[in-house]
Amino acid sequence: MKNIIRGLTLVSLILLAAGMAGAAQSPDRWERLGQREVDFRNDHDQIDVGRSEGRYRQIEVRVKNAPIEVYDMVVTFGNGETFKPKLRHKFSEGSGSRIIDLPGERRTIKRIDFNYKSINRREGKGTVEVRGR
């Protein structure tokens, strides 16, 4: 009886691991590419993504903790090409950008540069997060 229970437990664990591996490789799952804390003056930051992180066809900007104004954003791909989406926008806390389609097929992202600042000192520092899928 114990051998049957052990066998069923082993089979269950194998099926669970296979399901999790399939979900982790899902092309429709958003992955966090990086985030930066924003202060109250104009600031420039860079998120290094790197080749090992995967290939993406879309990105999205999310804002947490305080409102933030994003002035400019440049995506640099693994092959050195750049893409500059039109993103100048004042984001309220907890909001996000539209989904930004990257040009071409799925591509590796080397880094993302952006210029931004916190809008309201009373609400504290905000955080900009970039996600990709």
mmCIF file of C-alpha atoms in Angstrom:
data_model
loop_
_atom_site.group_PDB
_atom_site.id
_atom_site.type_symbol
_atom_site.label_atom_id
_atom_site.label_comp_id
_atom_site.label_asym_id
_atom_site.label_seq_id
_atom_site.Cartn_x
_atom_site.Cartn_y
_atom_site.Cartn_z
ATOM 1 C CA MET A 1 0.000 0.000 0.000
ATOM 2 C CA LYS A 2 2.830 2.394 0.877
ATOM 3 C CA ASN A 3 4.439 1.708 -2.522
ATOM 4 C CA ILE A 4 1.206 2.655 -4.317
ATOM 5 C CA ILE A 5 0.948 5.921 -2.356
ATOM 6 C CA ARG A 6 4.613 6.721 -3.064
ATOM 7 C CA GLY A 7 4.088 5.954 -6.752
ATOM 8 C CA LEU A 8 1.007 8.205 -6.956
ATOM 9 C CA THR A 9 2.835 10.978 -5.096
ATOM 10 C CA LEU A 10 5.787 10.740 -7.502
ATOM 11 C CA VAL A 11 3.503 10.845 -10.556
ATOM 12 C CA SER A 12 1.633 13.839 -9.102
ATOM 13 C CA LEU A 13 4.879 15.728 -8.497
ATOM 14 C CA ILE A 14 6.095 15.016 -12.034
ATOM 15 C CA LEU A 15 2.810 16.269 -13.526
ATOM 16 C CA LEU A 16 2.897 19.374 -11.320
ATOM 17 C CA ALA A 17 6.486 20.163 -12.351
ATOM 18 C CA ALA A 18 5.657 19.673 -16.040
ATOM 19 C CA GLY A 19 2.674 22.021 -15.736
ATOM 20 C CA MET A 20 4.760 24.691 -13.994
ATOM 21 C CA ALA A 21 7.500 24.473 -16.629
ATOM 22 C CA GLY A 22 4.932 24.952 -19.382
ATOM 23 C CA ALA A 23 3.433 27.966 -17.617
ATOM 24 C CA ALA A 24 6.870 29.556 -17.102
ATOM 25 C CA GLN A 25 7.545 29.403 -20.848
ATOM 26 C CA SER A 26 4.157 30.814 -21.847
ATOM 27 C CA PRO A 27 4.621 33.634 -24.385
ATOM 28 C CA ASP A 28 1.564 35.484 -22.997
ATOM 29 C CA ARG A 29 2.870 35.763 -19.440
ATOM 30 C CA TRP A 30 4.165 39.181 -18.316
ATOM 31 C CA GLU A 31 7.677 39.222 -16.832
ATOM 32 C CA ARG A 32 9.154 42.059 -14.816
ATOM 33 C CA LEU A 33 12.146 43.419 -16.742
ATOM 34 C CA GLY A 34 13.166 45.843 -13.996
ATOM 35 C CA GLN A 35 12.123 48.799 -11.879
ATOM 36 C CA ARG A 36 13.533 52.066 -10.561
ATOM 37 C CA GLU A 37 12.592 54.424 -7.726
ATOM 38 C CA VAL A 38 11.831 57.975 -8.848
ATOM 39 C CA ASP A 39 12.629 61.205 -7.006
ATOM 40 C CA PHE A 40 11.247 64.726 -7.439
ATOM 41 C CA ARG A 41 13.666 66.116 -9.974
ATOM 42 C CA ASN A 42 14.101 65.181 -13.597
ATOM 43 C CA ASP A 43 15.933 61.904 -13.667
ATOM 44 C CA HIS A 44 17.358 59.482 -16.183
ATOM 45 C CA ASP A 45 17.628 55.792 -15.510
ATOM 46 C CA GLN A 46 18.477 52.618 -17.319
ATOM 47 C CA ILE A 47 17.158 49.113 -16.812
ATOM 48 C CA ASP A 48 19.621 46.502 -18.049
ATOM 49 C CA VAL A 49 17.627 43.525 -19.279
ATOM 50 C CA GLY A 50 20.250 41.406 -21.062
ATOM 51 C CA ARG A 51 20.068 38.581 -23.556
ATOM 52 C CA SER A 52 19.406 35.825 -21.025
ATOM 53 C CA GLU A 53 16.041 37.278 -20.038
ATOM 54 C CA GLY A 54 14.184 36.144 -23.169
ATOM 55 C CA ARG A 55 12.527 37.515 -26.272
ATOM 56 C CA TYR A 56 9.667 39.986 -26.189
ATOM 57 C CA ARG A 57 7.082 41.405 -28.560
ATOM 58 C CA GLN A 58 5.382 43.831 -26.141
ATOM 59 C CA ILE A 59 6.254 45.954 -23.120
ATOM 60 C CA GLU A 60 4.235 47.872 -20.548
ATOM 61 C CA VAL A 61 5.137 50.542 -17.979
ATOM 62 C CA ARG A 62 3.521 50.348 -14.510
ATOM 63 C CA VAL A 63 3.660 53.010 -11.779
ATOM 64 C CA LYS A 64 3.531 52.267 -8.042
ATOM 65 C CA ASN A 65 3.579 54.270 -4.775
ATOM 66 C CA ALA A 66 3.168 57.819 -6.218
ATOM 67 C CA PRO A 67 2.275 59.628 -9.461
ATOM 68 C CA ILE A 68 5.096 59.885 -12.009
ATOM 69 C CA GLU A 69 5.620 61.798 -15.237
ATOM 70 C CA VAL A 70 7.545 59.912 -17.943
ATOM 71 C CA TYR A 71 9.106 62.165 -20.586
ATOM 72 C CA ASP A 72 10.974 59.811 -22.841
ATOM 73 C CA MET A 73 11.767 56.123 -23.277
ATOM 74 C CA VAL A 74 14.230 54.293 -25.551
ATOM 75 C CA VAL A 75 14.373 50.502 -25.923
ATOM 76 C CA THR A 76 17.717 49.110 -27.119
ATOM 77 C CA PHE A 77 17.547 45.625 -28.621
ATOM 78 C CA GLY A 78 20.204 42.914 -28.481
ATOM 79 C CA ASN A 79 21.431 43.785 -31.984
ATOM 80 C CA GLY A 80 21.930 47.482 -31.056
ATOM 81 C CA GLU A 81 18.835 48.817 -32.840
ATOM 82 C CA THR A 82 16.683 51.254 -30.866
ATOM 83 C CA PHE A 83 12.957 51.950 -30.638
ATOM 84 C CA LYS A 84 11.486 55.119 -29.141
ATOM 85 C CA PRO A 85 7.779 54.688 -28.317
ATOM 86 C CA LYS A 86 5.685 57.828 -27.846
ATOM 87 C CA LEU A 87 5.170 57.673 -24.089
ATOM 88 C CA ARG A 88 5.201 61.216 -22.642
ATOM 89 C CA HIS A 89 2.513 60.851 -19.972
ATOM 90 C CA LYS A 90 1.571 61.663 -16.375
ATOM 91 C CA PHE A 91 0.768 58.378 -14.648
ATOM 92 C CA SER A 92 -1.324 58.262 -11.500
ATOM 93 C CA GLU A 93 -0.216 55.903 -8.725
ATOM 94 C CA GLY A 94 -1.191 52.333 -9.587
ATOM 95 C CA SER A 95 -1.713 53.023 -13.290
ATOM 96 C CA GLY A 96 0.070 51.770 -16.373
ATOM 97 C CA SER A 97 0.772 52.569 -19.980
ATOM 98 C CA ARG A 98 -0.961 51.086 -22.953
ATOM 99 C CA ILE A 99 0.605 47.882 -24.224
ATOM 100 C CA ILE A 100 3.491 48.923 -26.462
ATOM 101 C CA ASP A 101 4.105 46.665 -29.460
ATOM 102 C CA LEU A 102 7.785 46.288 -30.309
ATOM 103 C CA PRO A 103 8.738 46.389 -34.009
ATOM 104 C CA GLY A 104 9.432 43.083 -35.773
ATOM 105 C CA GLU A 105 9.243 39.598 -34.330
ATOM 106 C CA ARG A 106 10.067 38.637 -30.741
ATOM 107 C CA ARG A 107 13.311 40.379 -29.849
ATOM 108 C CA THR A 108 15.840 40.391 -27.058
ATOM 109 C CA ILE A 109 16.045 43.634 -25.122
ATOM 110 C CA LYS A 110 19.471 44.825 -24.012
ATOM 111 C CA ARG A 111 18.305 47.832 -21.977
ATOM 112 C CA ILE A 112 15.568 50.414 -21.499
ATOM 113 C CA ASP A 113 16.433 54.070 -20.888
ATOM 114 C CA PHE A 114 13.863 56.560 -19.651
ATOM 115 C CA ASN A 115 13.489 60.095 -18.297
ATOM 116 C CA TYR A 116 10.929 60.746 -15.565
ATOM 117 C CA LYS A 117 10.132 62.515 -12.282
ATOM 118 C CA SER A 118 7.767 62.191 -9.327
ATOM 119 C CA ILE A 119 4.873 64.650 -9.558
ATOM 120 C CA ASN A 120 3.651 65.177 -5.988
ATOM 121 C CA ARG A 121 6.059 65.508 -3.043
ATOM 122 C CA ARG A 122 3.277 64.830 -0.534
ATOM 123 C CA GLU A 123 2.733 61.337 -1.932
ATOM 124 C CA GLY A 124 6.408 60.338 -1.690
ATOM 125 C CA LYS A 125 8.693 58.645 -4.146
ATOM 126 C CA GLY A 126 7.197 56.526 -6.876
ATOM 127 C CA THR A 127 8.426 53.428 -8.663
ATOM 128 C CA VAL A 128 8.486 52.788 -12.396
ATOM 129 C CA GLU A 129 8.323 49.124 -13.415
ATOM 130 C CA VAL A 130 8.710 47.787 -16.959
ATOM 131 C CA ARG A 131 7.213 44.418 -17.883
ATOM 132 C CA GLY A 132 7.504 42.438 -21.101
ATOM 133 C CA ARG A 133 5.944 39.484 -22.850
#
